[in-house]
Coordinates of C-alpha atoms in Angstrom, one line a residue:
M188 CA -32.6 -3.2 -7.0
N189 CA -33.9 0.3 -6.4
K190 CA -35.7 2.0 -9.1
C191 CA -34.2 5.3 -10.1
C192 CA -35.7 8.1 -8.0
T193 CA -34.9 11.5 -6.7
V194 CA -32.4 12.6 -4.1
S195 CA -32.4 15.5 -1.6
I196 CA -29.0 17.2 -1.3
P197 CA -28.0 20.4 0.5
T198 CA -28.2 23.5 -1.7
E199 CA -26.3 25.9 0.5
M200 CA -22.7 25.5 1.6
R201 CA -23.6 26.5 5.2
D202 CA -25.8 23.3 5.4
I203 CA -23.0 20.9 4.5
K204 CA -21.1 18.9 7.0
L205 CA -18.7 16.4 5.3
E206 CA -18.4 12.9 6.5
N207 CA -16.7 9.8 5.0
Y208 CA -19.0 7.4 3.1
I209 CA -18.0 3.8 4.1
N210 CA -20.1 0.7 3.6
G211 CA -23.2 2.7 2.6
E212 CA -23.1 4.9 5.8
W213 CA -21.9 8.4 6.6
V214 CA -19.3 8.4 9.4
A215 CA -17.0 10.9 11.0
P216 CA -13.3 10.3 10.7
T217 CA -12.0 8.0 13.5
S218 CA -9.6 10.7 14.7
G219 CA -12.4 13.3 15.0
A220 CA -10.0 15.7 13.2
Y221 CA -11.0 18.1 10.4
L222 CA -9.1 20.2 7.9
K223 CA -10.0 23.8 7.2
N224 CA -11.5 24.7 3.8
Y225 CA -11.9 28.0 2.2
N226 CA -14.0 29.6 -0.6
P227 CA -11.3 30.9 -3.0
A228 CA -13.5 33.8 -4.1
T229 CA -13.8 35.2 -0.6
G230 CA -11.0 33.6 1.4
L231 CA -13.6 32.7 4.1
E232 CA -13.9 29.3 5.7
I233 CA -16.5 26.9 4.4
A234 CA -17.3 23.3 5.1
P235 CA -14.4 21.6 6.9
I236 CA -12.9 18.4 5.5
P237 CA -12.5 15.1 7.4
D238 CA -8.8 14.5 8.2
S239 CA -9.0 10.7 7.7
K240 CA -6.2 8.4 8.7
S241 CA -5.2 4.8 8.0
A242 CA -7.9 3.4 10.3
D243 CA -10.6 5.0 8.0
I244 CA -8.9 3.6 5.0
D245 CA -8.8 0.2 6.5
N246 CA -12.5 0.3 7.2
A247 CA -13.2 1.5 3.6
V248 CA -11.1 -1.2 1.9
R249 CA -12.6 -3.9 4.2
A250 CA -16.1 -2.8 3.0
A251 CA -15.0 -2.7 -0.6
K252 CA -13.4 -6.1 -0.4
A253 CA -16.5 -7.6 1.2
A254 CA -18.8 -6.2 -1.5
F255 CA -16.7 -7.3 -4.4
P256 CA -18.0 -10.9 -4.9
M257 CA -21.6 -9.7 -5.0
W258 CA -21.0 -6.7 -7.3
S259 CA -18.6 -8.4 -9.7
S260 CA -21.0 -11.3 -10.2
M261 CA -24.0 -9.1 -10.8
P262 CA -25.0 -9.1 -14.5
G263 CA -23.7 -6.1 -16.4
V264 CA -27.2 -5.0 -17.4
E265 CA -28.1 -4.7 -13.8
R266 CA -25.0 -2.6 -13.0
A267 CA -25.8 -0.5 -16.0
T268 CA -29.2 0.3 -14.7
I269 CA -27.6 1.7 -11.5
L270 CA -25.1 3.7 -13.5
N271 CA -27.9 5.3 -15.6
C272 CA -29.7 6.2 -12.5
I273 CA -26.6 7.9 -11.1
A274 CA -26.4 9.9 -14.4
E275 CA -30.0 10.9 -14.1
L276 CA -29.6 12.1 -10.5
I277 CA -26.5 14.1 -11.4
E278 CA -28.5 15.8 -14.2
Q279 CA -31.4 16.6 -11.9
N280 CA -29.0 18.3 -9.5
C281 CA -26.8 20.1 -12.1
A282 CA -27.5 23.6 -10.8
T283 CA -26.7 22.8 -7.2
L284 CA -23.6 20.8 -8.0
A285 CA -22.3 23.5 -10.3
T286 CA -22.9 26.3 -7.8
L287 CA -21.2 24.4 -4.9
E288 CA -18.4 23.3 -7.2
S289 CA -17.7 27.0 -8.0
Q290 CA -17.7 28.0 -4.3
D291 CA -15.3 25.2 -3.4
Q292 CA -12.9 25.4 -6.4
G293 CA -13.2 28.9 -7.9
K294 CA -14.3 27.9 -11.4
T295 CA -17.2 29.8 -12.8
V296 CA -20.7 28.6 -12.3
S297 CA -21.3 28.9 -16.0
S298 CA -18.4 26.6 -16.9
A299 CA -19.3 24.0 -14.3
T300 CA -22.9 24.1 -15.5
A301 CA -22.0 23.7 -19.2
I302 CA -19.0 21.4 -19.0
D303 CA -18.2 19.7 -15.6
I304 CA -21.5 18.4 -14.4
P305 CA -23.0 17.3 -17.8
K306 CA -19.7 15.3 -18.5
C307 CA -20.1 13.6 -15.1
A308 CA -23.4 12.2 -16.1
A309 CA -22.2 11.4 -19.6
Y310 CA -19.4 9.1 -18.2
F311 CA -21.9 7.0 -16.3
R312 CA -24.1 6.7 -19.4
Q313 CA -21.1 5.8 -21.6
F314 CA -20.0 3.0 -19.5
A315 CA -23.5 1.7 -18.8
K316 CA -23.7 1.3 -22.5
Y317 CA -20.4 -0.5 -22.8
V318 CA -21.3 -3.1 -20.2
T319 CA -24.8 -3.5 -21.6
E320 CA -23.3 -4.3 -25.0
G321 CA -20.5 -6.4 -23.5
I322 CA -16.8 -6.1 -23.8
N323 CA -15.4 -7.4 -27.1
E324 CA -13.5 -10.5 -26.6
T325 CA -10.8 -11.9 -28.9
E326 CA -11.3 -15.4 -30.3
S327 CA -8.9 -17.6 -32.1
S328 CA -8.8 -21.2 -33.5
M329 CA -5.8 -23.3 -34.5
K330 CA -4.8 -26.8 -35.4
L331 CA -2.2 -28.5 -33.3
A332 CA -1.2 -31.9 -32.0
C333 CA -1.8 -33.1 -28.4
T334 CA -1.4 -36.2 -26.4
T335 CA -4.2 -38.6 -25.6
S336 CA -4.0 -41.8 -23.6
S337 CA -0.3 -42.3 -24.4
I338 CA 2.4 -39.7 -23.8
N339 CA 4.2 -41.0 -26.8
K340 CA 1.3 -40.6 -29.2
M341 CA 0.3 -37.3 -30.7
V342 CA -3.0 -36.8 -32.5
P343 CA -4.4 -33.9 -34.4
S344 CA -6.7 -31.6 -32.5
I345 CA -8.3 -28.2 -32.7
Q346 CA -7.7 -25.5 -30.0
Q347 CA -10.2 -22.8 -29.5
A348 CA -9.1 -19.7 -27.5
T349 CA -11.0 -16.8 -26.2
T350 CA -10.2 -13.9 -23.9
Q351 CA -12.3 -13.1 -20.8
H352 CA -12.2 -9.7 -19.1
V353 CA -12.9 -9.9 -15.4
A354 CA -13.0 -7.3 -12.6
S355 CA -9.8 -6.8 -10.8
G356 CA -11.0 -6.3 -7.2
V357 CA -10.7 -3.2 -5.0
A358 CA -9.5 -0.1 -6.8
A359 CA -8.0 3.1 -5.3
L360 CA -9.1 6.2 -7.2
I361 CA -7.2 9.4 -6.2
T362 CA -8.2 12.6 -7.9
P363 CA -7.1 16.3 -8.2
W364 CA -8.6 19.7 -7.3
N365 CA -9.0 21.4 -10.7
F366 CA -12.1 19.3 -11.9
P367 CA -13.2 17.8 -8.5
L368 CA -16.4 16.0 -9.4
L369 CA -15.6 15.4 -13.1
M370 CA -12.3 13.6 -12.4
V371 CA -13.9 11.3 -9.8
C372 CA -16.8 10.4 -12.2
E373 CA -14.3 9.9 -15.1
K374 CA -12.7 7.1 -13.0
L375 CA -15.6 5.8 -11.0
A376 CA -17.9 5.1 -13.9
P377 CA -15.7 2.5 -15.7
C378 CA -14.3 1.2 -12.4
I379 CA -17.7 0.0 -11.1
A380 CA -19.2 -0.6 -14.5
V381 CA -17.0 -3.6 -15.0
G382 CA -17.5 -5.0 -11.5
N383 CA -14.8 -3.5 -9.3
T384 CA -15.4 -2.0 -6.0
C385 CA -13.4 1.0 -4.9
V386 CA -12.2 3.5 -2.4
V387 CA -12.2 7.1 -3.7
K388 CA -9.8 9.6 -2.1
P389 CA -10.6 13.1 -3.5
T390 CA -8.2 15.9 -2.9
E391 CA -8.7 17.6 0.4
L392 CA -8.7 21.0 -1.3
T393 CA -12.0 20.5 -3.1
S394 CA -14.1 17.8 -1.6
V395 CA -17.6 19.2 -1.3
T396 CA -19.3 17.9 -4.5
N397 CA -17.8 14.5 -3.9
Y398 CA -19.6 14.4 -0.6
L399 CA -22.8 15.3 -2.4
L400 CA -22.1 12.5 -4.8
T401 CA -22.3 10.0 -1.9
H402 CA -26.0 10.9 -1.5
I403 CA -26.5 10.4 -5.2
L404 CA -24.9 7.0 -5.1
N405 CA -26.9 6.0 -2.2
A406 CA -30.2 7.1 -3.8
A407 CA -29.3 5.4 -7.0
G408 CA -29.1 2.0 -5.3
V409 CA -25.4 1.4 -5.3
P410 CA -25.0 -1.5 -2.8
K411 CA -23.2 -1.0 0.4
G412 CA -19.4 -1.2 0.1
V413 CA -19.2 -0.9 -3.7
V414 CA -18.2 2.8 -3.5
N415 CA -16.5 4.2 -0.5
I416 CA -15.4 7.8 -0.4
V417 CA -12.8 8.9 2.2
F418 CA -11.7 12.5 2.6
G419 CA -8.3 13.7 3.8
S420 CA -4.8 14.5 2.9
G421 CA -2.4 12.6 0.7
V422 CA -0.1 11.8 3.5
N423 CA -2.7 10.6 6.0
A424 CA -5.2 9.0 3.7
G425 CA -3.8 8.7 0.2
E426 CA -0.6 6.9 1.1
P427 CA -2.2 4.3 3.3
L428 CA -4.7 3.6 0.5
V429 CA -2.0 3.1 -2.2
K430 CA 0.0 0.8 0.2
H431 CA -3.0 -1.2 1.4
R432 CA -2.5 -4.9 0.6
D433 CA -6.1 -5.5 -0.5
V434 CA -6.0 -2.7 -3.1
R435 CA -5.4 -4.3 -6.5
L436 CA -5.1 -1.3 -8.8
V437 CA -4.5 2.5 -8.4
S438 CA -5.7 5.3 -10.7
F439 CA -4.2 8.7 -9.9
T440 CA -4.5 12.1 -11.6
G441 CA -2.4 14.9 -10.2
G442 CA 1.1 16.4 -10.1
S443 CA 4.1 14.6 -11.5
V444 CA 6.0 14.7 -8.2
T445 CA 3.2 13.0 -6.3
G446 CA 2.6 10.6 -9.2
A447 CA 6.2 9.5 -9.0
K448 CA 5.8 8.6 -5.4
I449 CA 2.6 6.7 -6.0
G450 CA 4.1 4.9 -8.9
A451 CA 7.0 3.8 -6.7
L452 CA 4.8 2.7 -3.9
A453 CA 2.3 0.8 -5.9
G454 CA 4.7 -0.6 -8.4
G455 CA 6.8 -2.1 -5.7
L456 CA 3.7 -3.9 -4.5
F457 CA 2.8 -5.2 -8.0
K458 CA -0.4 -3.2 -8.3
R459 CA -1.7 -2.1 -11.6
V460 CA -1.2 1.7 -11.8
S461 CA -2.5 4.4 -14.1
L462 CA -0.9 7.9 -13.7
E463 CA -2.3 11.0 -15.5
L464 CA 0.1 13.7 -14.5
G465 CA 1.1 17.3 -15.3
G466 CA 1.8 19.1 -18.6
K467 CA 3.5 22.0 -20.1
C468 CA 1.6 21.9 -23.4
P469 CA 3.0 23.6 -26.5
S470 CA 1.2 25.0 -29.5
V471 CA 3.0 25.6 -32.9
V472 CA 1.4 28.3 -34.8
F473 CA 2.5 28.7 -38.5
S474 CA 2.1 31.9 -40.5
D475 CA -0.4 30.2 -42.9
C476 CA -2.9 29.5 -40.1
N477 CA -6.4 30.9 -39.7
L478 CA -5.1 33.7 -37.4
E479 CA -8.4 34.8 -35.9
H480 CA -9.4 31.3 -35.0
A481 CA -5.9 30.6 -33.6
I482 CA -5.9 33.7 -31.4
T483 CA -9.4 33.0 -29.9
T484 CA -8.5 29.4 -29.2
H485 CA -5.2 30.2 -27.7
I486 CA -6.8 32.7 -25.3
R487 CA -9.2 30.0 -24.2
G488 CA -6.3 27.5 -23.9
A489 CA -4.3 29.9 -21.7
Y490 CA -6.9 31.1 -19.3
Q491 CA -9.9 28.8 -19.2
N492 CA -10.6 27.4 -15.7
Q493 CA -8.0 30.0 -14.3
G494 CA -5.3 28.1 -16.3
E495 CA -5.8 25.2 -13.9
V496 CA -5.9 22.6 -16.7
C497 CA -3.2 20.0 -17.2
L498 CA -3.6 20.5 -21.0
S499 CA -3.5 24.3 -20.7
A500 CA -1.8 25.9 -23.8
S501 CA 0.9 27.5 -21.6
R502 CA 3.7 27.5 -24.2
Q503 CA 2.7 29.1 -27.4
Y504 CA 5.2 29.2 -30.3
V505 CA 4.3 31.5 -33.2
Q506 CA 6.1 31.8 -36.5
R507 CA 8.0 35.1 -36.6
D508 CA 6.2 36.4 -39.7
I509 CA 3.0 36.7 -37.7
Y510 CA 4.4 36.9 -34.2
E511 CA 3.6 40.6 -33.5
K512 CA 0.3 40.4 -35.2
F513 CA -0.7 37.4 -33.1
L514 CA 0.3 39.3 -29.9
D515 CA -1.6 42.4 -30.9
G516 CA -4.7 40.4 -31.6
F517 CA -4.2 38.4 -28.4
R518 CA -3.9 41.4 -26.2
K519 CA -6.8 43.2 -27.8
Q520 CA -9.2 40.3 -27.4
V521 CA -8.2 39.5 -23.8
F522 CA -8.8 43.2 -22.9
Q523 CA -12.2 43.0 -24.5
E524 CA -13.5 39.6 -23.5
V525 CA -11.6 38.1 -20.6
C526 CA -13.4 39.3 -17.4
V527 CA -11.8 38.1 -14.1
G528 CA -14.0 38.2 -11.0
D529 CA -17.0 36.8 -9.3
P530 CA -17.4 33.2 -10.5
A531 CA -21.1 33.4 -10.0
N532 CA -21.4 36.2 -12.5
P533 CA -22.3 34.8 -16.0
K534 CA -20.0 37.4 -17.6
T535 CA -16.9 36.2 -15.8
F536 CA -14.5 34.2 -17.9
Y537 CA -12.5 32.9 -15.0
G538 CA -12.5 33.2 -11.3
P539 CA -9.9 32.8 -8.4
V540 CA -7.2 30.1 -8.2
V541 CA -7.9 27.3 -5.8
T542 CA -6.0 28.4 -2.6
K543 CA -3.9 31.1 -1.2
Q544 CA -0.9 28.8 -1.3
H545 CA -1.5 28.1 -5.0
M546 CA -1.8 31.9 -5.6
E547 CA 1.7 32.2 -4.0
K548 CA 3.1 29.5 -6.2
V549 CA 1.7 31.0 -9.5
T550 CA 2.8 34.6 -8.7
S551 CA 6.3 33.3 -7.7
Y552 CA 6.7 32.3 -11.4
I553 CA 5.6 35.7 -12.5
R554 CA 8.2 37.3 -10.2
L555 CA 10.8 35.0 -11.5
A556 CA 10.0 36.0 -15.1
Q557 CA 10.3 39.7 -14.1
E558 CA 13.7 39.0 -12.4
E559 CA 15.0 37.3 -15.5
G560 CA 14.2 40.3 -17.6
A561 CA 11.2 39.0 -19.5
K562 CA 8.4 41.3 -20.5
V563 CA 5.4 40.6 -18.2
E564 CA 2.0 42.1 -19.1
F565 CA -1.2 41.9 -17.0
L566 CA -4.0 42.1 -19.6
V567 CA -6.6 43.7 -17.4
N568 CA -9.2 46.1 -18.8
P569 CA -8.4 49.4 -17.2
N570 CA -12.1 50.3 -17.5
D571 CA -13.3 47.4 -15.5
P572 CA -15.0 48.9 -12.4
A573 CA -14.8 45.6 -10.5
I574 CA -11.0 45.7 -10.3
I575 CA -9.6 47.8 -7.5
N576 CA -5.9 47.1 -7.8
V577 CA -3.4 45.1 -9.8
S578 CA -0.2 44.3 -7.8
A579 CA 3.3 44.1 -9.2
D580 CA 3.1 40.3 -9.4
G581 CA -0.4 40.2 -11.0
R582 CA -2.6 39.7 -8.0
L583 CA -6.0 41.3 -8.4
T584 CA -8.1 42.9 -5.8
I585 CA -11.8 42.5 -6.8
R586 CA -14.4 44.8 -5.5
G587 CA -16.6 42.9 -3.0
L588 CA -14.3 40.0 -3.0
E589 CA -11.2 41.6 -1.6
G590 CA -10.1 38.4 0.2
G591 CA -10.2 36.2 -2.9
Y592 CA -7.3 34.6 -4.7
F593 CA -7.4 36.3 -8.1
I594 CA -4.6 36.6 -10.6
A595 CA -4.6 38.8 -13.8
P596 CA -4.4 37.2 -17.2
T597 CA -0.6 37.2 -17.6
L598 CA 1.3 37.3 -20.9
I599 CA 5.0 36.7 -20.8
T600 CA 7.3 37.3 -23.8
G601 CA 11.0 37.5 -24.2
I602 CA 11.6 34.6 -21.9
K603 CA 14.4 32.1 -22.4
Q604 CA 13.5 28.6 -23.5
S605 CA 15.6 27.3 -20.6
S606 CA 13.8 29.3 -18.0
R607 CA 11.8 27.5 -15.3
V608 CA 8.9 29.7 -16.3
M609 CA 9.0 28.0 -19.7
Q610 CA 9.8 24.5 -18.5
E611 CA 7.8 23.9 -15.4
E612 CA 4.0 23.6 -15.0
I613 CA 2.6 26.8 -13.4
F614 CA -1.1 25.8 -13.4
G615 CA -2.4 29.3 -13.4
P616 CA -3.5 32.1 -15.8
V617 CA 0.0 32.6 -17.2
V618 CA 1.1 32.0 -20.8
C619 CA 4.5 32.3 -22.4
V620 CA 4.6 33.2 -26.1
A621 CA 7.8 33.0 -28.2
P622 CA 8.7 33.2 -31.9
F623 CA 10.2 30.6 -34.2
D624 CA 11.4 30.6 -37.8
T625 CA 11.4 27.2 -39.4
E626 CA 9.2 24.1 -39.2
E627 CA 12.1 22.2 -37.7
E628 CA 12.7 24.8 -35.0
G629 CA 9.0 24.8 -34.1
I630 CA 9.0 21.1 -33.6
Q631 CA 12.3 21.2 -31.6
L632 CA 10.9 23.9 -29.3
A633 CA 7.7 22.0 -28.8
N634 CA 9.5 18.8 -27.8
D635 CA 12.0 20.6 -25.5
T636 CA 10.2 19.5 -22.3
Q637 CA 10.1 16.8 -19.8
Y638 CA 6.3 16.6 -20.3
G639 CA 4.3 15.0 -23.1
L640 CA 0.6 15.4 -22.3
G641 CA -0.9 17.5 -25.1
A642 CA -0.1 19.9 -27.9
S643 CA -1.6 21.7 -30.9
V644 CA -0.5 22.6 -34.4
W645 CA -1.9 25.4 -36.5
T646 CA -1.6 25.6 -40.3
E647 CA -3.9 25.5 -43.3
D648 CA -1.4 23.3 -45.1
K649 CA -2.9 19.8 -44.6
K650 CA 0.3 17.9 -45.4
K651 CA 2.4 20.1 -43.1
L652 CA -0.3 19.7 -40.4
E653 CA -0.1 15.9 -40.4
R654 CA 3.7 15.9 -40.8
V655 CA 4.2 18.2 -37.7
M656 CA 1.5 16.6 -35.6
R657 CA 3.2 13.2 -36.0
Q658 CA 6.5 14.5 -34.9
I659 CA 5.4 16.1 -31.6
N660 CA 5.8 13.9 -28.5
A661 CA 2.5 14.1 -26.7
G662 CA -0.3 11.8 -25.9
S663 CA -2.9 14.0 -27.6
V664 CA -2.1 16.4 -30.4
W665 CA -4.8 18.7 -31.9
G666 CA -4.7 20.1 -35.4
N667 CA -6.2 23.6 -35.6
N668 CA -8.0 23.2 -32.3
W669 CA -7.5 22.6 -28.6
L670 CA -9.1 20.4 -26.0
A671 CA -11.8 19.0 -28.4
W672 CA -12.4 15.7 -26.6
D673 CA -13.5 12.4 -28.0
D674 CA -14.2 10.2 -24.9
C675 CA -14.0 7.1 -27.0
M676 CA -10.3 7.7 -27.6
P677 CA -7.4 7.0 -25.2
F678 CA -6.1 9.7 -23.0
G679 CA -2.7 9.9 -21.2
G680 CA 0.8 11.3 -21.5
M681 CA 4.4 10.6 -22.2
G682 CA 7.4 11.3 -20.1
C683 CA 6.6 13.1 -16.8
S684 CA 3.0 13.4 -18.0
G685 CA 2.2 9.8 -16.9
T686 CA 1.8 6.2 -17.8
S687 CA -1.1 4.1 -19.2
R688 CA -4.2 5.3 -21.0
E689 CA -7.8 5.7 -19.9
H690 CA -11.1 6.7 -21.5
G691 CA -13.4 4.5 -23.5
P692 CA -12.3 1.0 -24.3
W693 CA -8.9 1.8 -22.8
S694 CA -10.6 2.3 -19.4
L695 CA -12.2 -1.1 -19.8
E696 CA -8.8 -2.6 -20.3
F697 CA -7.2 -0.9 -17.3
Y698 CA -10.0 -1.7 -14.9
T699 CA -10.2 -5.4 -15.8
E700 CA -7.8 -8.4 -15.8
T701 CA -7.6 -10.4 -19.1
K702 CA -7.7 -14.1 -19.0
V703 CA -7.3 -16.5 -21.9
L704 CA -9.4 -19.6 -22.0
Y705 CA -8.1 -22.5 -24.1
T706 CA -10.4 -25.4 -25.1
H707 CA -9.1 -28.5 -27.0
T708 CA -11.2 -30.7 -29.2
V709 CA -9.6 -34.0 -30.1

């Protein structure tokens, strides 16, 4: 086993040429085809992405299958050593990974440095600790009767039973573009910690840092075939991976429409499936809340990471008594503190959305709200010298980044509850704020959705807080806060927000098969 060491990875986007990582080697896609890739802050082409096909998937799955017996039989403490080494190498290269993540996805360098990259390392350390300590098994003992030498004679006996968690086999890990490296590490760490091998298919829209991850995995001593990373589209690479007969389980994070297709494909083949899908997350803000804290957190919940967060607080319901005061404070603070622009600038709160196509999607919802007669406000500081122009649908022209995909922080009020703008996931810096009167109405509005991923409730009344939180249909509900993670707790959604739960011990359950071993003593 390799001792943890250092790794050399490219530090400039111009020096990166993506290749698939299969059986411990970097290889071009079998078709020789590549997809165009763009820096969302400039609109200029950057490192092209392999357009992998089913032949590449076959090679990757074959390598993972061959490596499974060796990896799954390796003692957990030895696998943990490798995981800790991966974490160390991620931490050593935090600045480079954060900078290139920003150039590929559009998020700010500061947020990638403070949140994304450290959490990647933390996942590997967390699951290294889990497998070092061992998975808790369930034991039971009971008295019963069993047969001995004669089928007609029953004698007392004692039965001991214990569970055994074993690795499942080859896993397919399919991840989204909003947290490119983070989402891969979130799945990869528990998957390989318990002894599975895998094929990772990152989104083709933001693949750069996952290519750099292959160099880290190699340097950390991950054996050949244990982790294979294949780049390409969902149609050409993702679908063949999900359908592959040697893939035993599938973990997918992404949109609900794609998730439904994956669930149907994998479920029909009796694969274990975990789907973490979209959200249209509500907050219910009562008049007795800490208003200053609520406003600040709701701004972050609406616009952090360009609003490209599945748990974004995109539906905000505020009790009528404080509705106008909430809006006044919201507008004022956004004007003062939310700077949109160059993601490399430490003062920037959020950068461009991920692609030109996604900018078109987000602004189409803004235009729909305008057509429906809602009040649409673009909360841009008129004194910001970096902003050249704000278009009628919220697109921003940023000085020096005129080709970028920037959208103004958008506030929509006066929108109908039934509007698509209020009901569908927009996944951009757009928030709808509406009033409510009674506790019952606030709960009803919050639950009026096909999604059920996350929510928050805001009140200083502890009894009301608990009462309302328990009645909201969502996988995660925060009280007087938003997106305060505990990675030892389960994460997942209800309804169109997905199936299953991952994180912490729940990831250990998903990525393993549970056997029961019965032993009789006569």
